């Protein structure tokens, strides 16, 4: 694939597509800018004062001309819209089976943890040729996770999860930036993404020691915060079991009505921090809020645990 030297490398599957759309838009803008300026110059010269031009029959209306100057930009506008929308949809949802990585932003660093358990700061190691999905949140203000070589950027917000995915296509080291002004050291809030051969990545993960995985850490926290007392085992309090829940549709009681929501990362997070906002149909709103009691990295670990038991049968 050709590469314009002013741009960063194209190192992900979407990068060439993003660039193509970009150059198309630049091309269209350039073409019309040149056309309009040339026309202005031509008319300025041609109809200048004192030039010998026939001005006896000024044109009042031209349907053909008007249709043309509305029709052509309309077509170009629609091409950009549908092309951009198609790309956006590809970019929006990670393909199934993508590698899960958690990102917590804070002033002024990136804390990153792999589902296998290894954590790193301001660095992200990923294997070549495999989709990687980041689940991101912030501990303070709004940040933005930006990897120019992958042509991906996503805001990272406090109080909610956003996600970002990419599939690296080249081994190498690529800049990582914070792209949202977040205070004094915003410009220093960056790092590197290291794309490795899959075998090297496995070796790198193993170098981190044989510590617990995120799901195992999450299970420990699940017990520590006394979630297990109600959500598992011989419970005295009637609470929904969480095996097999992740990714499924959950019935939510709202007044007299029941509606369904998908038990994704956002739903689990809200259920822990604001349990009364979404009470599962058939259960009492008894759960206390854990707002302010569990750190962002720990929340992600608990969610990783609940996700890890998604394949299990829901006990009755
Ligand atoms: Cu974080 Cu700018």
mmCIF file of C-alpha atoms and ligand atoms in Angstrom:
data_model
loop_
_atom_site.group_PDB
_atom_site.id
_atom_site.type_symbol
_atom_site.label_atom_id
_atom_site.label_comp_id
_atom_site.label_asym_id
_atom_site.label_seq_id
_atom_site.Cartn_x
_atom_site.Cartn_y
_atom_site.Cartn_z
ATOM 1 C CA UNK A 1 0.000 0.000 0.000
ATOM 2 C CA UNK A 2 1.315 3.438 -0.890
ATOM 3 C CA UNK A 3 1.947 5.821 1.938
ATOM 4 C CA UNK A 4 1.988 9.594 2.033
ATOM 5 C CA UNK A 5 5.261 10.550 3.784
ATOM 6 C CA UNK A 6 3.621 13.244 5.932
ATOM 7 C CA UNK A 7 1.390 10.693 7.655
ATOM 8 C CA UNK A 8 2.311 8.138 10.296
ATOM 9 C CA UNK A 9 2.692 4.526 9.202
ATOM 10 C CA UNK A 10 -0.388 2.482 8.428
ATOM 11 C CA UNK A 11 -0.153 -0.251 11.032
ATOM 12 C CA UNK A 12 -3.706 -1.516 11.511
ATOM 13 C CA UNK A 13 -6.398 -3.064 9.344
ATOM 14 C CA UNK A 14 -8.525 0.098 9.316
ATOM 15 C CA UNK A 15 -5.654 2.510 8.649
ATOM 16 C CA UNK A 16 -5.639 2.208 4.811
ATOM 17 C CA UNK A 17 -9.440 2.624 4.724
ATOM 18 C CA UNK A 18 -9.358 5.722 6.928
ATOM 19 C CA UNK A 19 -6.594 7.232 4.784
ATOM 20 C CA UNK A 20 -8.432 6.529 1.549
ATOM 21 C CA UNK A 21 -11.543 8.332 2.799
ATOM 22 C CA UNK A 22 -9.356 11.158 4.084
ATOM 23 C CA UNK A 23 -7.611 11.614 0.739
ATOM 24 C CA UNK A 24 -10.924 11.456 -1.071
ATOM 25 C CA UNK A 25 -12.219 14.312 1.073
ATOM 26 C CA UNK A 26 -9.041 16.325 0.705
ATOM 27 C CA UNK A 27 -9.165 15.700 -3.057
ATOM 28 C CA UNK A 28 -12.782 16.844 -3.353
ATOM 29 C CA UNK A 29 -12.065 19.947 -1.247
ATOM 30 C CA UNK A 30 -8.981 20.780 -3.293
ATOM 31 C CA UNK A 31 -10.804 20.312 -6.586
ATOM 32 C CA UNK A 32 -13.646 22.639 -5.619
ATOM 33 C CA UNK A 33 -11.348 25.202 -3.994
ATOM 34 C CA UNK A 34 -9.273 25.420 -7.168
ATOM 35 C CA UNK A 35 -12.404 25.500 -9.342
ATOM 36 C CA UNK A 36 -14.027 28.286 -7.319
ATOM 37 C CA UNK A 37 -10.887 30.415 -7.070
ATOM 38 C CA UNK A 38 -10.116 29.988 -10.754
ATOM 39 C CA UNK A 39 -13.674 31.015 -11.629
ATOM 40 C CA UNK A 40 -13.457 34.077 -9.373
ATOM 41 C CA UNK A 41 -10.177 35.113 -10.990
ATOM 42 C CA UNK A 42 -11.516 34.509 -14.471
ATOM 43 C CA UNK A 43 -14.698 36.535 -13.904
ATOM 44 C CA UNK A 44 -12.827 39.305 -12.124
ATOM 45 C CA UNK A 45 -10.589 39.686 -15.142
ATOM 46 C CA UNK A 46 -13.189 39.012 -17.832
ATOM 47 C CA UNK A 47 -15.843 41.415 -16.494
ATOM 48 C CA UNK A 48 -13.467 44.056 -15.206
ATOM 49 C CA UNK A 49 -14.500 47.690 -15.616
ATOM 50 C CA UNK A 50 -13.924 48.919 -19.098
ATOM 51 C CA UNK A 51 -13.635 45.497 -20.748
ATOM 52 C CA UNK A 52 -15.448 45.191 -23.998
ATOM 53 C CA UNK A 53 -18.174 42.661 -23.082
ATOM 54 C CA UNK A 54 -21.769 42.357 -24.207
ATOM 55 C CA UNK A 55 -23.827 43.200 -21.093
ATOM 56 C CA UNK A 56 -27.149 43.786 -22.827
ATOM 57 C CA UNK A 57 -28.832 40.432 -21.982
ATOM 58 C CA UNK A 58 -28.127 39.530 -18.326
ATOM 59 C CA UNK A 59 -29.235 35.966 -17.445
ATOM 60 C CA UNK A 60 -31.909 36.027 -14.716
ATOM 61 C CA UNK A 61 -32.343 32.286 -14.222
ATOM 62 C CA UNK A 62 -30.865 28.982 -15.319
ATOM 63 C CA UNK A 63 -32.506 25.830 -14.045
ATOM 64 C CA UNK A 64 -29.772 23.624 -15.475
ATOM 65 C CA UNK A 65 -27.023 25.604 -13.752
ATOM 66 C CA UNK A 66 -28.820 25.653 -10.408
ATOM 67 C CA UNK A 67 -29.616 21.935 -10.501
ATOM 68 C CA UNK A 68 -26.023 21.166 -11.344
ATOM 69 C CA UNK A 69 -24.459 23.201 -8.562
ATOM 70 C CA UNK A 70 -26.794 21.625 -6.026
ATOM 71 C CA UNK A 71 -26.797 18.113 -7.486
ATOM 72 C CA UNK A 72 -23.049 17.529 -7.736
ATOM 73 C CA UNK A 73 -22.184 18.633 -4.140
ATOM 74 C CA UNK A 74 -25.179 16.601 -2.923
ATOM 75 C CA UNK A 75 -23.822 13.462 -4.559
ATOM 76 C CA UNK A 76 -20.340 14.086 -3.114
ATOM 77 C CA UNK A 77 -21.828 14.797 0.306
ATOM 78 C CA UNK A 78 -23.778 11.542 0.252
ATOM 79 C CA UNK A 79 -20.726 9.544 -0.867
ATOM 80 C CA UNK A 80 -18.762 10.944 2.095
ATOM 81 C CA UNK A 81 -21.645 10.288 4.466
ATOM 82 C CA UNK A 82 -22.240 6.634 3.531
ATOM 83 C CA UNK A 83 -18.545 5.877 3.148
ATOM 84 C CA UNK A 84 -17.817 7.446 6.548
ATOM 85 C CA UNK A 85 -20.786 5.712 8.182
ATOM 86 C CA UNK A 86 -19.712 2.317 6.827
ATOM 87 C CA UNK A 87 -16.222 2.847 8.254
ATOM 88 C CA UNK A 88 -17.654 4.041 11.545
ATOM 89 C CA UNK A 89 -19.696 0.860 11.924
ATOM 90 C CA UNK A 90 -16.652 -1.302 11.284
ATOM 91 C CA UNK A 91 -14.737 0.750 13.848
ATOM 92 C CA UNK A 92 -17.523 0.747 16.408
ATOM 93 C CA UNK A 93 -17.920 -2.902 17.278
ATOM 94 C CA UNK A 94 -14.979 -5.200 17.978
ATOM 95 C CA UNK A 95 -15.124 -8.560 16.178
ATOM 96 C CA UNK A 96 -16.017 -11.495 18.453
ATOM 97 C CA UNK A 97 -13.029 -13.171 20.064
ATOM 98 C CA UNK A 98 -10.994 -9.983 20.315
ATOM 99 C CA UNK A 99 -8.326 -9.914 23.006
ATOM 100 C CA UNK A 100 -9.614 -8.074 26.094
ATOM 101 C CA UNK A 101 -7.419 -5.341 27.570
ATOM 102 C CA UNK A 102 -8.459 -2.904 30.319
ATOM 103 C CA UNK A 103 -7.345 0.715 30.388
ATOM 104 C CA UNK A 104 -7.690 3.134 33.305
ATOM 105 C CA UNK A 105 -6.634 6.714 32.624
ATOM 106 C CA UNK A 106 -5.677 9.193 35.293
ATOM 107 C CA UNK A 107 -3.767 12.457 35.517
ATOM 108 C CA UNK A 108 -1.327 11.733 33.904
ATOM 109 C CA UNK A 109 -0.801 8.132 33.000
ATOM 110 C CA UNK A 110 -2.333 5.090 31.405
ATOM 111 C CA UNK A 111 -2.757 1.995 33.569
ATOM 112 C CA UNK A 112 -3.245 -1.036 31.385
ATOM 113 C CA UNK A 113 -4.028 -4.607 32.416
ATOM 114 C CA UNK A 114 -4.222 -7.693 30.227
ATOM 115 C CA UNK A 115 -6.903 -10.262 31.019
ATOM 116 C CA UNK A 116 -4.138 -12.782 31.713
ATOM 117 C CA UNK A 117 -3.135 -10.521 34.637
ATOM 118 C CA UNK A 118 -0.014 -8.653 33.562
ATOM 119 C CA UNK A 119 -0.266 -4.900 34.075
ATOM 120 C CA UNK A 120 1.781 -2.085 32.568
ATOM 121 C CA UNK A 121 1.947 1.692 32.602
ATOM 122 C CA UNK A 122 2.115 3.923 29.511
ATOM 123 C CA UNK A 123 2.908 0.870 27.407
ATOM 124 C CA UNK A 124 0.649 -1.520 25.597
ATOM 125 C CA UNK A 125 1.965 -4.816 24.301
ATOM 126 C CA UNK A 126 -0.216 -6.534 21.717
ATOM 127 C CA UNK A 127 0.169 -9.493 19.379
ATOM 128 C CA UNK A 128 0.327 -9.069 15.607
ATOM 129 C CA UNK A 129 -2.700 -9.949 13.500
ATOM 130 C CA UNK A 130 -5.218 -10.326 16.286
ATOM 131 C CA UNK A 131 -8.068 -7.941 17.092
ATOM 132 C CA UNK A 132 -7.586 -6.229 20.449
ATOM 133 C CA UNK A 133 -10.456 -4.654 22.343
ATOM 134 C CA UNK A 134 -9.801 -2.009 24.976
ATOM 135 C CA UNK A 135 -12.360 -1.333 27.690
ATOM 136 C CA UNK A 136 -11.500 2.089 29.050
ATOM 137 C CA UNK A 137 -12.458 4.425 31.856
ATOM 138 C CA UNK A 138 -10.986 7.402 33.683
ATOM 139 C CA UNK A 139 -10.364 7.987 37.368
ATOM 140 C CA UNK A 140 -10.633 11.774 37.063
ATOM 141 C CA UNK A 141 -11.171 13.934 33.983
ATOM 142 C CA UNK A 142 -11.791 13.217 30.311
ATOM 143 C CA UNK A 143 -8.811 11.791 28.441
ATOM 144 C CA UNK A 144 -8.575 10.392 24.940
ATOM 145 C CA UNK A 145 -6.728 7.277 23.827
ATOM 146 C CA UNK A 146 -5.069 7.880 20.486
ATOM 147 C CA UNK A 147 -2.785 5.696 18.362
ATOM 148 C CA UNK A 148 -2.091 7.610 15.122
ATOM 149 C CA UNK A 149 -0.457 4.654 13.345
ATOM 150 C CA UNK A 150 -3.659 2.636 13.866
ATOM 151 C CA UNK A 151 -5.934 5.589 12.971
ATOM 152 C CA UNK A 152 -8.001 5.053 16.105
ATOM 153 C CA UNK A 153 -8.974 7.511 18.819
ATOM 154 C CA UNK A 154 -11.568 7.308 21.569
ATOM 155 C CA UNK A 155 -12.466 9.530 24.491
ATOM 156 C CA UNK A 156 -11.964 8.002 27.922
ATOM 157 C CA UNK A 157 -14.573 9.257 30.382
ATOM 158 C CA UNK A 158 -14.958 9.161 34.145
ATOM 159 C CA UNK A 159 -17.982 7.199 35.365
ATOM 160 C CA UNK A 160 -18.497 5.029 32.300
ATOM 161 C CA UNK A 161 -16.826 2.643 29.893
ATOM 162 C CA UNK A 162 -15.885 3.364 26.345
ATOM 163 C CA UNK A 163 -14.211 0.874 24.063
ATOM 164 C CA UNK A 164 -11.829 0.861 21.180
ATOM 165 C CA UNK A 165 -10.565 -1.936 18.973
ATOM 166 C CA UNK A 166 -7.872 -2.421 16.382
ATOM 167 C CA UNK A 167 -5.962 -5.169 14.619
ATOM 168 C CA UNK A 168 -2.247 -4.431 14.199
ATOM 169 C CA UNK A 169 -0.742 -5.406 10.860
ATOM 170 C CA UNK A 170 2.945 -4.595 11.431
ATOM 171 C CA UNK A 171 5.416 -5.478 14.140
ATOM 172 C CA UNK A 172 6.846 -2.312 15.652
ATOM 173 C CA UNK A 173 6.650 0.425 18.221
ATOM 174 C CA UNK A 174 3.994 3.082 17.802
ATOM 175 C CA UNK A 175 3.248 6.300 19.643
ATOM 176 C CA UNK A 176 0.359 6.449 22.054
ATOM 177 C CA UNK A 177 -1.069 9.856 22.936
ATOM 178 C CA UNK A 178 -3.646 11.448 25.166
ATOM 179 C CA UNK A 179 -5.649 13.554 22.733
ATOM 180 C CA UNK A 180 -7.884 15.468 25.124
ATOM 181 C CA UNK A 181 -6.504 18.355 27.148
ATOM 182 C CA UNK A 182 -6.532 17.039 30.718
ATOM 183 C CA UNK A 183 -4.370 19.427 32.747
ATOM 184 C CA UNK A 184 -0.747 20.373 33.357
ATOM 185 C CA UNK A 185 0.952 17.240 32.079
ATOM 186 C CA UNK A 186 -1.479 16.413 29.298
ATOM 187 C CA UNK A 187 1.249 16.681 26.676
ATOM 188 C CA UNK A 188 3.385 14.170 28.578
ATOM 189 C CA UNK A 189 0.551 11.662 28.965
ATOM 190 C CA UNK A 190 1.657 9.275 26.285
ATOM 191 C CA UNK A 191 3.544 6.115 25.723
ATOM 192 C CA UNK A 192 4.152 3.304 23.293
ATOM 193 C CA UNK A 193 2.252 0.483 21.732
ATOM 194 C CA UNK A 194 4.491 -2.490 21.088
ATOM 195 C CA UNK A 195 3.223 -4.855 18.404
ATOM 196 C CA UNK A 196 4.887 -8.264 18.758
ATOM 197 C CA UNK A 197 4.840 -11.610 17.000
ATOM 198 C CA UNK A 198 2.194 -13.748 18.762
ATOM 199 C CA UNK A 199 4.867 -16.052 20.226
ATOM 200 C CA UNK A 200 6.822 -13.071 21.570
ATOM 201 C CA UNK A 201 3.640 -11.688 23.066
ATOM 202 C CA UNK A 202 2.973 -14.990 24.873
ATOM 203 C CA UNK A 203 6.535 -14.925 26.171
ATOM 204 C CA UNK A 204 6.091 -11.327 27.303
ATOM 205 C CA UNK A 205 2.889 -12.236 29.162
ATOM 206 C CA UNK A 206 4.650 -15.127 30.864
ATOM 207 C CA UNK A 207 7.541 -12.875 31.927
ATOM 208 C CA UNK A 208 5.020 -11.029 34.074
ATOM 209 C CA UNK A 209 5.104 -14.012 36.416
ATOM 210 C CA UNK A 210 2.434 -16.557 37.146
ATOM 211 C CA UNK A 211 0.256 -14.148 39.077
ATOM 212 C CA UNK A 212 -3.515 -14.414 39.060
ATOM 213 C CA UNK A 213 -5.490 -13.471 35.970
ATOM 214 C CA UNK A 214 -7.836 -10.487 36.068
ATOM 215 C CA UNK A 215 -10.776 -12.850 36.506
ATOM 216 C CA UNK A 216 -9.055 -14.599 39.429
ATOM 217 C CA UNK A 217 -8.271 -11.257 41.062
ATOM 218 C CA UNK A 218 -11.874 -10.298 40.435
ATOM 219 C CA UNK A 219 -13.170 -13.434 42.102
ATOM 220 C CA UNK A 220 -11.109 -12.636 45.190
ATOM 221 C CA UNK A 221 -12.563 -9.108 45.269
ATOM 222 C CA UNK A 222 -16.020 -10.589 44.718
ATOM 223 C CA UNK A 223 -15.607 -12.483 47.974
ATOM 224 C CA UNK A 224 -13.847 -9.624 49.827
ATOM 225 C CA UNK A 225 -16.620 -7.155 49.105
ATOM 226 C CA UNK A 226 -19.163 -9.730 50.256
ATOM 227 C CA UNK A 227 -20.802 -9.981 46.848
ATOM 228 C CA UNK A 228 -20.527 -13.759 47.088
ATOM 229 C CA UNK A 229 -22.604 -13.831 50.268
ATOM 230 C CA UNK A 230 -25.764 -12.994 48.331
ATOM 231 C CA UNK A 231 -24.958 -13.787 44.700
ATOM 232 C CA UNK A 232 -23.616 -17.274 45.173
ATOM 233 C CA UNK A 233 -23.755 -20.360 47.389
ATOM 234 C CA UNK A 234 -26.309 -20.886 50.132
ATOM 235 C CA UNK A 235 -27.582 -17.370 50.202
ATOM 236 C CA UNK A 236 -29.884 -16.147 52.926
ATOM 237 C CA UNK A 237 -30.607 -13.016 50.915
ATOM 238 C CA UNK A 238 -32.387 -13.623 47.640
ATOM 239 C CA UNK A 239 -30.137 -12.169 44.902
ATOM 240 C CA UNK A 240 -29.714 -13.023 41.221
ATOM 241 C CA UNK A 241 -27.005 -15.575 40.437
ATOM 242 C CA UNK A 242 -24.359 -14.231 38.078
ATOM 243 C CA UNK A 243 -23.234 -17.399 36.312
ATOM 244 C CA UNK A 244 -24.156 -17.235 32.646
ATOM 245 C CA UNK A 245 -25.450 -13.673 32.933
ATOM 246 C CA UNK A 246 -22.767 -11.738 31.033
ATOM 247 C CA UNK A 247 -23.788 -10.893 27.477
ATOM 248 C CA UNK A 248 -27.352 -12.131 28.042
ATOM 249 C CA UNK A 249 -30.586 -10.203 28.124
ATOM 250 C CA UNK A 250 -31.742 -9.387 31.649
ATOM 251 C CA UNK A 251 -35.341 -8.499 32.633
ATOM 252 C CA UNK A 252 -35.467 -5.202 34.530
ATOM 253 C CA UNK A 253 -38.418 -4.141 36.656
ATOM 254 C CA UNK A 254 -39.493 -0.557 36.109
ATOM 255 C CA UNK A 255 -42.641 0.257 38.052
ATOM 256 C CA UNK A 256 -45.166 -2.229 36.699
ATOM 257 C CA UNK A 257 -43.285 -2.791 33.453
ATOM 258 C CA UNK A 258 -40.468 -5.136 32.612
ATOM 259 C CA UNK A 259 -37.920 -4.290 29.942
ATOM 260 C CA UNK A 260 -34.763 -6.067 28.850
ATOM 261 C CA UNK A 261 -31.189 -4.832 28.870
ATOM 262 C CA UNK A 262 -27.998 -6.586 27.773
ATOM 263 C CA UNK A 263 -25.705 -7.480 30.665
ATOM 264 C CA UNK A 264 -22.567 -5.847 29.235
ATOM 265 C CA UNK A 265 -19.702 -4.100 31.035
ATOM 266 C CA UNK A 266 -21.764 -0.930 31.481
ATOM 267 C CA UNK A 267 -24.693 -2.818 32.970
ATOM 268 C CA UNK A 268 -22.479 -4.690 35.466
ATOM 269 C CA UNK A 269 -20.725 -1.459 36.425
ATOM 270 C CA UNK A 270 -24.034 0.348 36.996
ATOM 271 C CA UNK A 271 -25.378 -2.601 38.972
ATOM 272 C CA UNK A 272 -22.410 -2.412 41.357
ATOM 273 C CA UNK A 273 -22.386 1.375 41.758
ATOM 274 C CA UNK A 274 -26.093 2.177 41.400
ATOM 275 C CA UNK A 275 -27.852 -1.096 42.111
ATOM 276 C CA UNK A 276 -31.264 0.499 42.583
ATOM 277 C CA UNK A 277 -31.259 1.959 39.083
ATOM 278 C CA UNK A 278 -31.748 -1.435 37.410
ATOM 279 C CA UNK A 279 -33.375 -4.057 39.590
ATOM 280 C CA UNK A 280 -33.771 -7.487 38.019
ATOM 281 C CA UNK A 281 -37.452 -8.431 37.767
ATOM 282 C CA UNK A 282 -38.557 -10.623 40.658
ATOM 283 C CA UNK A 283 -35.939 -9.327 43.116
ATOM 284 C CA UNK A 284 -36.094 -6.790 45.928
ATOM 285 C CA UNK A 285 -33.914 -3.628 45.703
ATOM 286 C CA UNK A 286 -31.792 -4.713 48.674
ATOM 287 C CA UNK A 287 -28.262 -4.331 47.344
ATOM 288 C CA UNK A 288 -26.227 -1.443 48.809
ATOM 289 C CA UNK A 289 -24.257 0.831 46.504
ATOM 290 C CA UNK A 290 -20.494 0.318 46.228
ATOM 291 C CA UNK A 291 -19.934 3.817 44.891
ATOM 292 C CA UNK A 292 -16.554 5.124 46.048
ATOM 293 C CA UNK A 293 -15.584 1.834 47.685
ATOM 294 C CA UNK A 294 -14.074 -0.009 44.735
ATOM 295 C CA UNK A 295 -11.296 1.448 42.591
ATOM 296 C CA UNK A 296 -11.642 1.564 38.807
ATOM 297 C CA UNK A 297 -9.031 -1.169 38.202
ATOM 298 C CA UNK A 298 -10.790 -3.380 40.780
ATOM 299 C CA UNK A 299 -14.178 -2.801 39.153
ATOM 300 C CA UNK A 300 -12.706 -3.978 35.856
ATOM 301 C CA UNK A 301 -11.344 -7.088 37.598
ATOM 302 C CA UNK A 302 -14.726 -7.916 39.114
ATOM 303 C CA UNK A 303 -16.316 -7.468 35.699
ATOM 304 C CA UNK A 304 -13.644 -9.746 34.203
ATOM 305 C CA UNK A 305 -14.638 -12.376 36.772
ATOM 306 C CA UNK A 306 -18.344 -12.057 35.985
ATOM 307 C CA UNK A 307 -17.482 -12.301 32.297
ATOM 308 C CA UNK A 308 -15.383 -15.409 32.956
ATOM 309 C CA UNK A 309 -18.407 -17.250 34.346
ATOM 310 C CA UNK A 310 -20.569 -16.257 31.377
ATOM 311 C CA UNK A 311 -20.350 -19.758 29.968
ATOM 312 C CA UNK A 312 -21.623 -21.449 33.116
ATOM 313 C CA UNK A 313 -25.174 -22.580 33.693
ATOM 314 C CA UNK A 314 -27.294 -20.277 35.827
ATOM 315 C CA UNK A 315 -28.108 -22.276 38.985
ATOM 316 C CA UNK A 316 -31.717 -22.009 40.078
HETATM 317 CU CU1 LIG B 1 -4.965 12.778 29.564
HETATM 318 CU CU2 LIG B 1 -4.750 14.648 28.092
#
